[in-house]
Tab-separated table of N, CA, C and O in Angstrom:
chain	number	residue	atom	x	y	z
A	1304	UNK	N	0.840	-1.182	0.000
A	1304	UNK	CA	0.000	0.000	0.000
A	1304	UNK	C	0.884	1.243	0.000
A	1304	UNK	O	1.853	1.322	0.728
A	1305	UNK	N	0.534	2.236	-0.811
A	1305	UNK	CA	1.307	3.467	-0.875
A	1305	UNK	C	0.989	4.392	0.283
A	1305	UNK	O	0.137	4.109	1.123
A	1306	UNK	N	1.682	5.492	0.297
A	1306	UNK	CA	1.452	6.477	1.352
A	1306	UNK	C	0.087	7.124	1.191
A	1306	UNK	O	-0.431	7.270	0.085
A	1307	UNK	N	-0.489	7.526	2.300
A	1307	UNK	CA	-1.788	8.184	2.327
A	1307	UNK	C	-1.565	9.678	2.102
A	1307	UNK	O	-0.804	10.311	2.832
A	1308	UNK	N	-2.233	10.235	1.121
A	1308	UNK	CA	-2.063	11.652	0.797
A	1308	UNK	C	-2.883	12.518	1.744
A	1308	UNK	O	-4.080	12.297	1.923
A	1309	UNK	N	-2.207	13.510	2.328
A	1309	UNK	CA	-2.844	14.465	3.227
A	1309	UNK	C	-2.519	15.871	2.720
A	1309	UNK	O	-1.353	16.212	2.521
A	1310	UNK	N	-3.553	16.673	2.518
A	1310	UNK	CA	-3.379	18.050	2.069
A	1310	UNK	C	-3.672	18.993	3.224
A	1310	UNK	O	-4.731	18.901	3.854
A	1311	UNK	N	-2.733	19.888	3.499
A	1311	UNK	CA	-2.915	20.907	4.524
A	1311	UNK	C	-3.252	22.218	3.843
A	1311	UNK	O	-2.538	22.665	2.951
A	1312	UNK	N	-4.361	22.813	4.270
A	1312	UNK	CA	-4.800	24.103	3.730
A	1312	UNK	C	-4.608	25.119	4.839
A	1312	UNK	O	-5.175	24.994	5.926
A	1313	UNK	N	-3.790	26.128	4.582
A	1313	UNK	CA	-3.499	27.141	5.588
A	1313	UNK	C	-3.552	28.523	4.971
A	1313	UNK	O	-3.696	28.656	3.765
A	1314	UNK	N	-3.446	29.523	5.829
A	1314	UNK	CA	-3.602	30.895	5.342
A	1314	UNK	C	-2.487	31.301	4.387
A	1314	UNK	O	-2.733	31.894	3.349
A	1315	UNK	N	-1.265	30.976	4.733
A	1315	UNK	CA	-0.129	31.373	3.901
A	1315	UNK	C	0.567	30.141	3.350
A	1315	UNK	O	0.629	29.103	3.998
A	1316	UNK	N	1.110	30.291	2.168
A	1316	UNK	CA	1.848	29.204	1.537
A	1316	UNK	C	3.217	29.057	2.197
A	1316	UNK	O	3.879	30.043	2.501
A	1317	UNK	N	3.624	27.821	2.414
A	1317	UNK	CA	4.964	27.554	2.939
A	1317	UNK	C	5.919	27.606	1.761
A	1317	UNK	O	5.789	26.829	0.811
A	1318	UNK	N	6.871	28.518	1.831
A	1318	UNK	CA	7.781	28.697	0.702
A	1318	UNK	C	8.887	27.647	0.686
A	1318	UNK	O	9.243	27.137	-0.349
A	1319	UNK	N	9.455	27.343	1.846
A	1319	UNK	CA	10.539	26.371	1.888
A	1319	UNK	C	10.286	25.396	3.034
A	1319	UNK	O	10.682	25.637	4.166
A	1320	UNK	N	9.616	24.287	2.713
A	1320	UNK	CA	9.216	23.311	3.731
A	1320	UNK	C	10.408	22.667	4.435
A	1320	UNK	O	10.283	22.168	5.534
A	1321	UNK	N	11.553	22.666	3.789
A	1321	UNK	CA	12.723	22.007	4.373
A	1321	UNK	C	13.352	22.831	5.494
A	1321	UNK	O	14.063	22.299	6.326
A	1322	UNK	N	13.086	24.128	5.538
A	1322	UNK	CA	13.708	25.005	6.535
A	1322	UNK	C	12.883	25.188	7.800
A	1322	UNK	O	13.382	25.708	8.777
A	1323	UNK	N	11.617	24.786	7.780
A	1323	UNK	CA	10.785	24.963	8.969
A	1323	UNK	C	10.148	23.634	9.370
A	1323	UNK	O	10.002	22.722	8.565
A	1324	UNK	N	9.759	23.559	10.615
A	1324	UNK	CA	9.070	22.375	11.105
A	1324	UNK	C	7.584	22.554	10.791
A	1324	UNK	O	6.970	23.536	11.193
A	1325	UNK	N	7.032	21.614	10.055
A	1325	UNK	CA	5.620	21.656	9.709
A	1325	UNK	C	4.888	20.538	10.445
A	1325	UNK	O	5.503	19.618	10.978
A	1326	UNK	N	3.587	20.627	10.453
A	1326	UNK	CA	2.780	19.565	11.046
A	1326	UNK	C	3.084	18.244	10.335
A	1326	UNK	O	3.228	17.200	10.962
A	1327	UNK	N	3.210	18.307	9.032
A	1327	UNK	CA	3.522	17.109	8.251
A	1327	UNK	C	4.868	16.506	8.607
A	1327	UNK	O	4.990	15.285	8.705
A	1328	UNK	N	5.868	17.335	8.811
A	1328	UNK	CA	7.184	16.796	9.167
A	1328	UNK	C	7.159	16.172	10.556
A	1328	UNK	O	7.826	15.161	10.806
A	1329	UNK	N	6.376	16.738	11.471
A	1329	UNK	CA	6.259	16.136	12.805
A	1329	UNK	C	5.551	14.786	12.726
A	1329	UNK	O	5.963	13.815	13.364
A	1330	UNK	N	4.493	14.714	11.926
A	1330	UNK	CA	3.771	13.455	11.765
A	1330	UNK	C	4.677	12.416	11.123
A	1330	UNK	O	4.706	11.250	11.534
A	1331	UNK	N	5.449	12.820	10.118
A	1331	UNK	CA	6.346	11.889	9.441
A	1331	UNK	C	7.412	11.343	10.391
A	1331	UNK	O	7.821	10.191	10.277
A	1332	UNK	N	7.832	12.151	11.348
A	1332	UNK	CA	8.795	11.687	12.348
A	1332	UNK	C	8.151	10.644	13.262
A	1332	UNK	O	8.791	9.656	13.630
A	1333	UNK	N	6.889	10.848	13.587
A	1333	UNK	CA	6.203	9.947	14.525
A	1333	UNK	C	5.725	8.658	13.851
A	1333	UNK	O	5.736	7.600	14.477
A	1334	UNK	N	5.265	8.730	12.626
A	1334	UNK	CA	4.816	7.550	11.880
A	1334	UNK	C	5.418	7.618	10.469
A	1334	UNK	O	4.739	7.939	9.497
A	1335	UNK	N	6.717	7.300	10.383
A	1335	UNK	CA	7.403	7.444	9.093
A	1335	UNK	C	6.810	6.548	7.999
A	1335	UNK	O	6.271	5.486	8.272
A	1336	UNK	N	6.906	7.043	6.783
A	1336	UNK	CA	6.488	6.302	5.590
A	1336	UNK	C	5.005	5.940	5.564
A	1336	UNK	O	4.606	4.982	4.919
A	1337	UNK	N	4.185	6.697	6.279
A	1337	UNK	CA	2.753	6.430	6.302
A	1337	UNK	C	1.986	7.449	5.464
A	1337	UNK	O	1.078	7.091	4.728
A	1338	UNK	N	2.362	8.715	5.584
A	1338	UNK	CA	1.637	9.789	4.914
A	1338	UNK	C	2.551	10.552	3.965
A	1338	UNK	O	3.735	10.721	4.226
A	1339	UNK	N	1.969	11.029	2.873
A	1339	UNK	CA	2.637	11.984	2.000
A	1339	UNK	C	1.884	13.288	2.145
A	1339	UNK	O	0.673	13.341	1.932
A	1340	UNK	N	2.591	14.327	2.525
A	1340	UNK	CA	1.967	15.612	2.815
A	1340	UNK	C	2.187	16.597	1.668
A	1340	UNK	O	3.218	16.592	1.021
A	1341	UNK	N	1.193	17.443	1.481
A	1341	UNK	CA	1.343	18.576	0.583
A	1341	UNK	C	0.595	19.741	1.221
A	1341	UNK	O	-0.263	19.540	2.077
A	1342	UNK	N	0.944	20.932	0.798
A	1342	UNK	CA	0.420	22.145	1.419
A	1342	UNK	C	-0.091	23.085	0.349
A	1342	UNK	O	0.444	23.154	-0.750
A	1343	UNK	N	-1.141	23.827	0.707
A	1343	UNK	CA	-1.649	24.882	-0.159
A	1343	UNK	C	-2.193	25.992	0.732
A	1343	UNK	O	-2.481	25.770	1.906
A	1344	UNK	N	-2.320	27.160	0.166
A	1344	UNK	CA	-2.898	28.263	0.938
A	1344	UNK	C	-4.339	28.462	0.498
A	1344	UNK	O	-4.743	28.019	-0.587
A	1345	UNK	N	-5.086	29.138	1.336
A	1345	UNK	CA	-6.493	29.387	1.000
A	1345	UNK	C	-6.630	30.328	-0.185
A	1345	UNK	O	-7.690	30.419	-0.781
A	1346	UNK	N	-5.545	31.001	-0.547
A	1346	UNK	CA	-5.573	31.932	-1.670
A	1346	UNK	C	-5.360	31.223	-2.998
A	1346	UNK	O	-5.576	31.799	-4.047
A	1347	UNK	N	-4.926	29.966	-2.951
A	1347	UNK	CA	-4.719	29.204	-4.173
A	1347	UNK	C	-6.000	28.460	-4.535
A	1347	UNK	O	-6.948	28.418	-3.757
A	1348	UNK	N	-6.004	27.822	-5.696
A	1348	UNK	CA	-7.159	27.031	-6.108
A	1348	UNK	C	-7.096	25.678	-5.397
A	1348	UNK	O	-6.418	24.753	-5.834
A	1349	UNK	N	-7.803	25.595	-4.287
A	1349	UNK	CA	-7.774	24.392	-3.454
A	1349	UNK	C	-8.324	23.196	-4.229
A	1349	UNK	O	-7.799	22.095	-4.135
A	1350	UNK	N	-9.351	23.411	-5.022
A	1350	UNK	CA	-9.974	22.309	-5.747
A	1350	UNK	C	-9.061	21.774	-6.842
A	1350	UNK	O	-9.036	20.573	-7.105
A	1351	UNK	N	-8.287	22.646	-7.459
A	1351	UNK	CA	-7.295	22.213	-8.435
A	1351	UNK	C	-6.227	21.364	-7.734
A	1351	UNK	O	-5.824	20.322	-8.242
A	1352	UNK	N	-5.803	21.805	-6.559
A	1352	UNK	CA	-4.811	21.067	-5.786
A	1352	UNK	C	-5.359	19.696	-5.374
A	1352	UNK	O	-4.650	18.692	-5.427
A	1353	UNK	N	-6.615	19.647	-4.969
A	1353	UNK	CA	-7.246	18.376	-4.597
A	1353	UNK	C	-7.290	17.440	-5.807
A	1353	UNK	O	-6.955	16.258	-5.698
A	1354	UNK	N	-7.664	17.971	-6.957
A	1354	UNK	CA	-7.722	17.144	-8.165
A	1354	UNK	C	-6.348	16.602	-8.551
A	1354	UNK	O	-6.228	15.454	-8.987
A	1355	UNK	N	-5.305	17.401	-8.386
A	1355	UNK	CA	-3.945	16.973	-8.729
A	1355	UNK	C	-3.374	15.985	-7.719
A	1355	UNK	O	-2.835	14.948	-8.095
A	1356	UNK	N	-3.492	16.289	-6.447
A	1356	UNK	CA	-2.847	15.515	-5.378
A	1356	UNK	C	-3.695	14.316	-4.932
A	1356	UNK	O	-3.174	13.321	-4.459
A	1357	UNK	N	-4.999	14.400	-5.073
A	1357	UNK	CA	-5.955	13.361	-4.691
A	1357	UNK	C	-5.774	12.881	-3.247
A	1357	UNK	O	-5.528	11.705	-2.984
A	1358	UNK	N	-5.920	13.814	-2.291
A	1358	UNK	CA	-5.738	13.427	-0.889
A	1358	UNK	C	-6.915	12.612	-0.361
A	1358	UNK	O	-8.044	12.764	-0.820
A	1359	UNK	N	-6.616	11.760	0.588
A	1359	UNK	CA	-7.674	11.056	1.320
A	1359	UNK	C	-8.137	11.926	2.491
A	1359	UNK	O	-9.264	11.810	2.935
A	1360	UNK	N	-7.210	12.762	2.991
A	1360	UNK	CA	-7.492	13.637	4.126
A	1360	UNK	C	-7.121	15.067	3.758
A	1360	UNK	O	-6.079	15.310	3.155
A	1361	UNK	N	-7.977	16.010	4.143
A	1361	UNK	CA	-7.673	17.439	4.029
A	1361	UNK	C	-7.764	18.016	5.438
A	1361	UNK	O	-8.750	17.808	6.133
A	1362	UNK	N	-6.697	18.693	5.859
A	1362	UNK	CA	-6.678	19.349	7.172
A	1362	UNK	C	-6.615	20.852	6.908
A	1362	UNK	O	-5.671	21.342	6.309
A	1363	UNK	N	-7.658	21.555	7.365
A	1363	UNK	CA	-7.764	22.992	7.117
A	1363	UNK	C	-7.485	23.749	8.407
A	1363	UNK	O	-8.084	23.457	9.445
A	1364	UNK	N	-6.581	24.707	8.319
A	1364	UNK	CA	-6.326	25.615	9.434
A	1364	UNK	C	-7.164	26.856	9.189
A	1364	UNK	O	-6.978	27.551	8.190
A	1365	UNK	N	-8.091	27.108	10.085
A	1365	UNK	CA	-9.040	28.204	9.892
A	1365	UNK	C	-8.334	29.536	9.751
A	1365	UNK	O	-7.351	29.822	10.421
A	1366	UNK	N	-8.889	30.353	8.884
A	1366	UNK	CA	-8.370	31.684	8.621
A	1366	UNK	C	-9.545	32.636	8.470
A	1366	UNK	O	-10.607	32.244	7.989
A	1367	UNK	N	-9.331	33.866	8.850
A	1367	UNK	CA	-10.367	34.882	8.653
A	1367	UNK	C	-10.512	35.266	7.189
A	1367	UNK	O	-11.444	35.973	6.825
A	1368	UNK	N	-9.595	34.790	6.355
A	1368	UNK	CA	-9.610	35.151	4.940
A	1368	UNK	C	-10.667	34.371	4.140
A	1368	UNK	O	-10.859	34.651	2.963
A	1369	UNK	N	-11.305	33.376	4.760
A	1369	UNK	CA	-12.358	32.649	4.042
A	1369	UNK	C	-13.400	32.131	5.028
A	1369	UNK	O	-13.139	32.021	6.219
A	1370	UNK	N	-14.563	31.810	4.496
A	1370	UNK	CA	-15.632	31.214	5.288
A	1370	UNK	C	-15.374	29.714	5.330
A	1370	UNK	O	-15.577	29.006	4.339
A	1371	UNK	N	-14.924	29.228	6.464
A	1371	UNK	CA	-14.507	27.826	6.562
A	1371	UNK	C	-15.677	26.863	6.393
A	1371	UNK	O	-15.519	25.794	5.801
A	1372	UNK	N	-16.851	27.212	6.872
A	1372	UNK	CA	-18.016	26.337	6.713
A	1372	UNK	C	-18.355	26.205	5.231
A	1372	UNK	O	-18.623	25.102	4.742
A	1373	UNK	N	-18.305	27.304	4.513
A	1373	UNK	CA	-18.563	27.289	3.071
A	1373	UNK	C	-17.510	26.451	2.347
A	1373	UNK	O	-17.841	25.662	1.454
A	1374	UNK	N	-16.241	26.607	2.723
A	1374	UNK	CA	-15.159	25.843	2.102
A	1374	UNK	C	-15.370	24.342	2.335
A	1374	UNK	O	-15.277	23.544	1.399
A	1375	UNK	N	-15.666	23.959	3.561
A	1375	UNK	CA	-15.904	22.546	3.880
A	1375	UNK	C	-17.090	22.012	3.086
A	1375	UNK	O	-17.028	20.925	2.501
A	1376	UNK	N	-18.173	22.773	3.043
A	1376	UNK	CA	-19.371	22.359	2.310
A	1376	UNK	C	-19.040	22.117	0.839
A	1376	UNK	O	-19.448	21.103	0.260
A	1377	UNK	N	-18.279	23.021	0.240
A	1377	UNK	CA	-17.922	22.887	-1.176
A	1377	UNK	C	-17.004	21.693	-1.421
A	1377	UNK	O	-17.156	20.994	-2.426
A	1378	UNK	N	-16.062	21.450	-0.513
A	1378	UNK	CA	-15.187	20.285	-0.666
A	1378	UNK	C	-16.008	19.004	-0.571
A	1378	UNK	O	-15.847	18.087	-1.383
A	1379	UNK	N	-16.897	18.919	0.413
A	1379	UNK	CA	-17.698	17.705	0.591
A	1379	UNK	C	-18.663	17.488	-0.579
A	1379	UNK	O	-18.939	16.349	-0.941
A	1380	UNK	N	-19.160	18.570	-1.178
A	1380	UNK	CA	-20.048	18.425	-2.328
A	1380	UNK	C	-19.302	17.887	-3.541
A	1380	UNK	O	-19.817	17.044	-4.274
A	1381	UNK	N	-18.083	18.372	-3.757
A	1381	UNK	CA	-17.337	17.946	-4.942
A	1381	UNK	C	-16.521	16.677	-4.706
A	1381	UNK	O	-16.219	15.961	-5.652
A	1382	UNK	N	-16.159	16.403	-3.455
A	1382	UNK	CA	-15.342	15.233	-3.122
A	1382	UNK	C	-15.849	14.613	-1.814
A	1382	UNK	O	-15.189	14.711	-0.777
A	1383	UNK	N	-17.000	13.968	-1.841
A	1383	UNK	CA	-17.594	13.454	-0.590
A	1383	UNK	C	-16.745	12.400	0.124
A	1383	UNK	O	-16.911	12.175	1.316
A	1384	UNK	N	-15.831	11.774	-0.598
A	1384	UNK	CA	-15.005	10.722	-0.004
A	1384	UNK	C	-13.854	11.259	0.853
A	1384	UNK	O	-13.265	10.520	1.646
A	1385	UNK	N	-13.538	12.532	0.718
A	1385	UNK	CA	-12.414	13.117	1.466
A	1385	UNK	C	-12.797	13.296	2.928
A	1385	UNK	O	-13.884	13.760	3.250
A	1386	UNK	N	-11.878	12.939	3.789
A	1386	UNK	CA	-12.043	13.125	5.234
A	1386	UNK	C	-11.448	14.479	5.579
A	1386	UNK	O	-10.298	14.766	5.224
A	1387	UNK	N	-12.224	15.318	6.269
A	1387	UNK	CA	-11.771	16.679	6.562
A	1387	UNK	C	-11.593	16.863	8.065
A	1387	UNK	O	-12.476	16.546	8.855
A	1388	UNK	N	-10.433	17.399	8.427
A	1388	UNK	CA	-10.133	17.830	9.784
A	1388	UNK	C	-9.971	19.341	9.749
A	1388	UNK	O	-9.512	19.896	8.752
A	1389	UNK	N	-10.329	20.013	10.848
A	1389	UNK	CA	-10.194	21.469	10.924
A	1389	UNK	C	-9.562	21.849	12.253
A	1389	UNK	O	-9.932	21.314	13.296
A	1390	UNK	N	-8.611	22.767	12.186
A	1390	UNK	CA	-8.063	23.384	13.391
A	1390	UNK	C	-8.589	24.814	13.449
A	1390	UNK	O	-8.393	25.593	12.519
A	1391	UNK	N	-9.288	25.118	14.531
A	1391	UNK	CA	-9.898	26.442	14.678
A	1391	UNK	C	-8.880	27.477	15.129
A	1391	UNK	O	-7.948	27.159	15.868
A	1392	UNK	N	-9.091	28.706	14.716
A	1392	UNK	CA	-8.222	29.797	15.153
A	1392	UNK	C	-8.710	30.325	16.494
A	1392	UNK	O	-9.833	30.053	16.930
A	1393	UNK	N	-7.874	31.109	17.135
A	1393	UNK	CA	-8.243	31.691	18.426
A	1393	UNK	C	-9.240	32.836	18.271
A	1393	UNK	O	-9.771	33.337	19.249
A	1394	UNK	N	-9.541	33.227	17.037
A	1394	UNK	CA	-10.490	34.320	16.791
A	1394	UNK	C	-11.949	33.859	16.889
A	1394	UNK	O	-12.853	34.686	16.874
A	1395	UNK	N	-12.174	32.550	17.000
A	1395	UNK	CA	-13.540	32.031	17.079
A	1395	UNK	C	-14.105	32.333	18.458
A	1395	UNK	O	-13.543	31.927	19.476
A	1396	UNK	N	-15.230	33.057	18.500
A	1396	UNK	CA	-15.798	33.460	19.785
A	1396	UNK	C	-16.502	32.310	20.501
A	1396	UNK	O	-16.504	32.249	21.722
A	1397	UNK	N	-17.103	31.399	19.739
A	1397	UNK	CA	-17.781	30.260	20.346
A	1397	UNK	C	-17.317	28.979	19.636
A	1397	UNK	O	-17.976	28.508	18.704
A	1398	UNK	N	-16.192	28.407	20.082
A	1398	UNK	CA	-15.634	27.242	19.383
A	1398	UNK	C	-16.570	26.031	19.337
A	1398	UNK	O	-16.612	25.336	18.330
A	1399	UNK	N	-17.315	25.782	20.392
A	1399	UNK	CA	-18.211	24.623	20.391
A	1399	UNK	C	-19.312	24.762	19.345
A	1399	UNK	O	-19.657	23.800	18.651
A	1400	UNK	N	-19.854	25.968	19.221
A	1400	UNK	CA	-20.869	26.226	18.204
A	1400	UNK	C	-20.276	26.057	16.803
A	1400	UNK	O	-20.901	25.456	15.920
A	1401	UNK	N	-19.069	26.581	16.602
A	1401	UNK	CA	-18.401	26.461	15.304
A	1401	UNK	C	-18.119	24.992	14.981
A	1401	UNK	O	-18.303	24.546	13.844
A	1402	UNK	N	-17.704	24.219	15.980
A	1402	UNK	CA	-17.444	22.792	15.760
A	1402	UNK	C	-18.712	22.060	15.331
A	1402	UNK	O	-18.664	21.187	14.466
A	1403	UNK	N	-19.846	22.431	15.904
A	1403	UNK	CA	-21.121	21.816	15.516
A	1403	UNK	C	-21.485	22.179	14.074
A	1403	UNK	O	-21.950	21.332	13.316
A	1404	UNK	N	-21.273	23.436	13.694
A	1404	UNK	CA	-21.534	23.856	12.315
A	1404	UNK	C	-20.652	23.094	11.338
A	1404	UNK	O	-21.107	22.659	10.277
A	1405	UNK	N	-19.376	22.954	11.706
A	1405	UNK	CA	-18.439	22.245	10.836
A	1405	UNK	C	-18.796	20.765	10.720
A	1405	UNK	O	-18.714	20.179	9.637
A	1406	UNK	N	-19.217	20.176	11.817
A	1406	UNK	CA	-19.624	18.768	11.792
A	1406	UNK	C	-20.830	18.589	10.861
A	1406	UNK	O	-20.881	17.656	10.061
A	1407	UNK	N	-21.771	19.501	10.952
A	1407	UNK	CA	-22.951	19.447	10.086
A	1407	UNK	C	-22.568	19.625	8.612
A	1407	UNK	O	-23.223	19.075	7.720
A	1408	UNK	N	-21.502	20.368	8.357
A	1408	UNK	CA	-21.033	20.592	6.989
A	1408	UNK	C	-20.231	19.408	6.450
A	1408	UNK	O	-19.965	19.328	5.251
A	1409	UNK	N	-19.814	18.491	7.341
A	1409	UNK	CA	-19.100	17.306	6.871
A	1409	UNK	C	-17.716	17.098	7.440
A	1409	UNK	O	-16.997	16.203	6.998
A	1410	UNK	N	-17.309	17.900	8.412
A	1410	UNK	CA	-15.980	17.738	9.013
A	1410	UNK	C	-15.970	16.496	9.898
A	1410	UNK	O	-16.903	16.259	10.667
A	1411	UNK	N	-14.925	15.702	9.762
A	1411	UNK	CA	-14.782	14.503	10.586
A	1411	UNK	C	-14.483	14.884	12.028
A	1411	UNK	O	-15.083	14.369	12.953
A	1412	UNK	N	-13.539	15.825	12.221
A	1412	UNK	CA	-13.201	16.257	13.574
A	1412	UNK	C	-12.580	17.646	13.533
A	1412	UNK	O	-11.826	17.968	12.632
A	1413	UNK	N	-12.921	18.455	14.544
A	1413	UNK	CA	-12.358	19.796	14.707
A	1413	UNK	C	-11.516	19.837	15.966
A	1413	UNK	O	-11.803	19.133	16.933
A	1414	UNK	N	-10.521	20.681	15.935
A	1414	UNK	CA	-9.628	20.857	17.074
A	1414	UNK	C	-9.583	22.324	17.459
A	1414	UNK	O	-9.649	23.195	16.597
A	1415	UNK	N	-9.415	22.577	18.749
A	1415	UNK	CA	-9.229	23.937	19.241
A	1415	UNK	C	-7.768	24.321	19.137
A	1415	UNK	O	-7.020	23.784	18.321
A	1416	UNK	N	-7.358	25.230	19.982
A	1416	UNK	CA	-5.989	25.743	19.922
A	1416	UNK	C	-4.937	24.708	20.287
A	1416	UNK	O	-3.829	24.748	19.772
A	1417	UNK	N	-5.255	23.806	21.179
A	1417	UNK	CA	-4.261	22.817	21.584
A	1417	UNK	C	-4.467	21.533	20.799
A	1417	UNK	O	-5.415	20.792	21.024
A	1418	UNK	N	-3.599	21.307	19.853
A	1418	UNK	CA	-3.650	20.122	19.021
A	1418	UNK	C	-2.541	19.188	19.472
A	1418	UNK	O	-1.360	19.518	19.383
A	1419	UNK	N	-2.915	18.046	19.978
A	1419	UNK	CA	-1.933	17.063	20.434
A	1419	UNK	C	-1.657	16.123	19.266
A	1419	UNK	O	-2.580	15.507	18.721
A	1420	UNK	N	-0.394	16.031	18.885
A	1420	UNK	CA	-0.002	15.262	17.708
A	1420	UNK	C	-0.477	13.813	17.777
A	1420	UNK	O	-0.974	13.275	16.797
A	1421	UNK	N	-0.307	13.181	18.912
A	1421	UNK	CA	-0.716	11.775	19.045
A	1421	UNK	C	-2.214	11.619	18.803
A	1421	UNK	O	-2.654	10.641	18.202
A	1422	UNK	N	-2.995	12.585	19.265
A	1422	UNK	CA	-4.444	12.547	19.059
A	1422	UNK	C	-4.770	12.675	17.578
A	1422	UNK	O	-5.599	11.927	17.045
A	1423	UNK	N	-4.122	13.614	16.892
A	1423	UNK	CA	-4.365	13.799	15.463
A	1423	UNK	C	-4.000	12.537	14.689
A	1423	UNK	O	-4.770	12.073	13.851
A	1424	UNK	N	-2.847	11.970	14.970
A	1424	UNK	CA	-2.418	10.751	14.273
A	1424	UNK	C	-3.410	9.615	14.527
A	1424	UNK	O	-3.817	8.908	13.607
A	1425	UNK	N	-3.823	9.466	15.762
A	1425	UNK	CA	-4.807	8.437	16.100
A	1425	UNK	C	-6.115	8.684	15.353
A	1425	UNK	O	-6.701	7.758	14.766
A	1426	UNK	N	-6.584	9.928	15.345
A	1426	UNK	CA	-7.836	10.260	14.663
A	1426	UNK	C	-7.751	10.002	13.160
A	1426	UNK	O	-8.714	9.554	12.542
A	1427	UNK	N	-6.589	10.261	12.572
A	1427	UNK	CA	-6.410	10.004	11.145
A	1427	UNK	C	-6.477	8.502	10.868
A	1427	UNK	O	-7.098	8.070	9.895
A	1428	UNK	N	-5.858	7.697	11.714
A	1428	UNK	CA	-5.918	6.240	11.563
A	1428	UNK	C	-7.361	5.755	11.694
A	1428	UNK	O	-7.815	4.929	10.908
A	1429	UNK	N	-8.065	6.252	12.699
A	1429	UNK	CA	-9.451	5.840	12.925
A	1429	UNK	C	-10.325	6.238	11.739
A	1429	UNK	O	-11.143	5.449	11.262
A	1430	UNK	N	-10.154	7.458	11.238
A	1430	UNK	CA	-10.959	7.944	10.123
A	1430	UNK	C	-10.778	7.078	8.873
A	1430	UNK	O	-11.704	6.922	8.079
A	1431	UNK	N	-9.600	6.499	8.730
A	1431	UNK	CA	-9.310	5.663	7.568
A	1431	UNK	C	-9.502	4.172	7.861
A	1431	UNK	O	-9.097	3.322	7.065
A	1432	UNK	N	-10.068	3.868	9.028
A	1432	UNK	CA	-10.288	2.480	9.450
A	1432	UNK	C	-8.996	1.666	9.458
A	1432	UNK	O	-8.973	0.513	9.040
A	1433	UNK	N	-7.916	2.291	9.918
A	1433	UNK	CA	-6.610	1.620	9.964
A	1433	UNK	C	-6.253	1.136	11.365
A	1433	UNK	O	-5.193	0.584	11.568
A	1434	UNK	N	-7.117	1.390	12.321
A	1434	UNK	CA	-6.785	1.011	13.700
A	1434	UNK	C	-7.252	-0.386	14.001
A	1434	UNK	O	-8.223	-0.874	13.533
C-alpha cells in the first residue's frame, strides 16, 4: 500500500518546507512512511490542488480570509469521499458552536488551539479504518 495523501490548507503558503518544522514533518517523524503531505494556501485554487494531489485527508487551518463552513461544504459536495479535519483559530468566539456547524457541513473532527499530535495521528488512523 502506498502512502496516504494528506493536504494541509493554511492561510499562507509555505515557501521552503525544508527550513521549517511543519505539522507534516512532525507526523512523518512519529509515523514514518505512512503519509505523503502537501500544502496549499487558502488563496490558491484548493480544488485544483485536490484534483492533482488526490488526498484522502484534508486538514484545514481556519483563517479569517475565508468562510470555513462554506469551504468545507464545497469540498464535501465535490469530493464526498475526502475526510476533513479542521483546526480552529483563536479568533472564534464560540468554538463549540463552530465545531457543531463544521460537523454538520461534513468535518470529521475539529480541534481547538491545543492540538496534540498523538491525538491527530490516532484520529487520522481511525478515520481511515486503519486502527
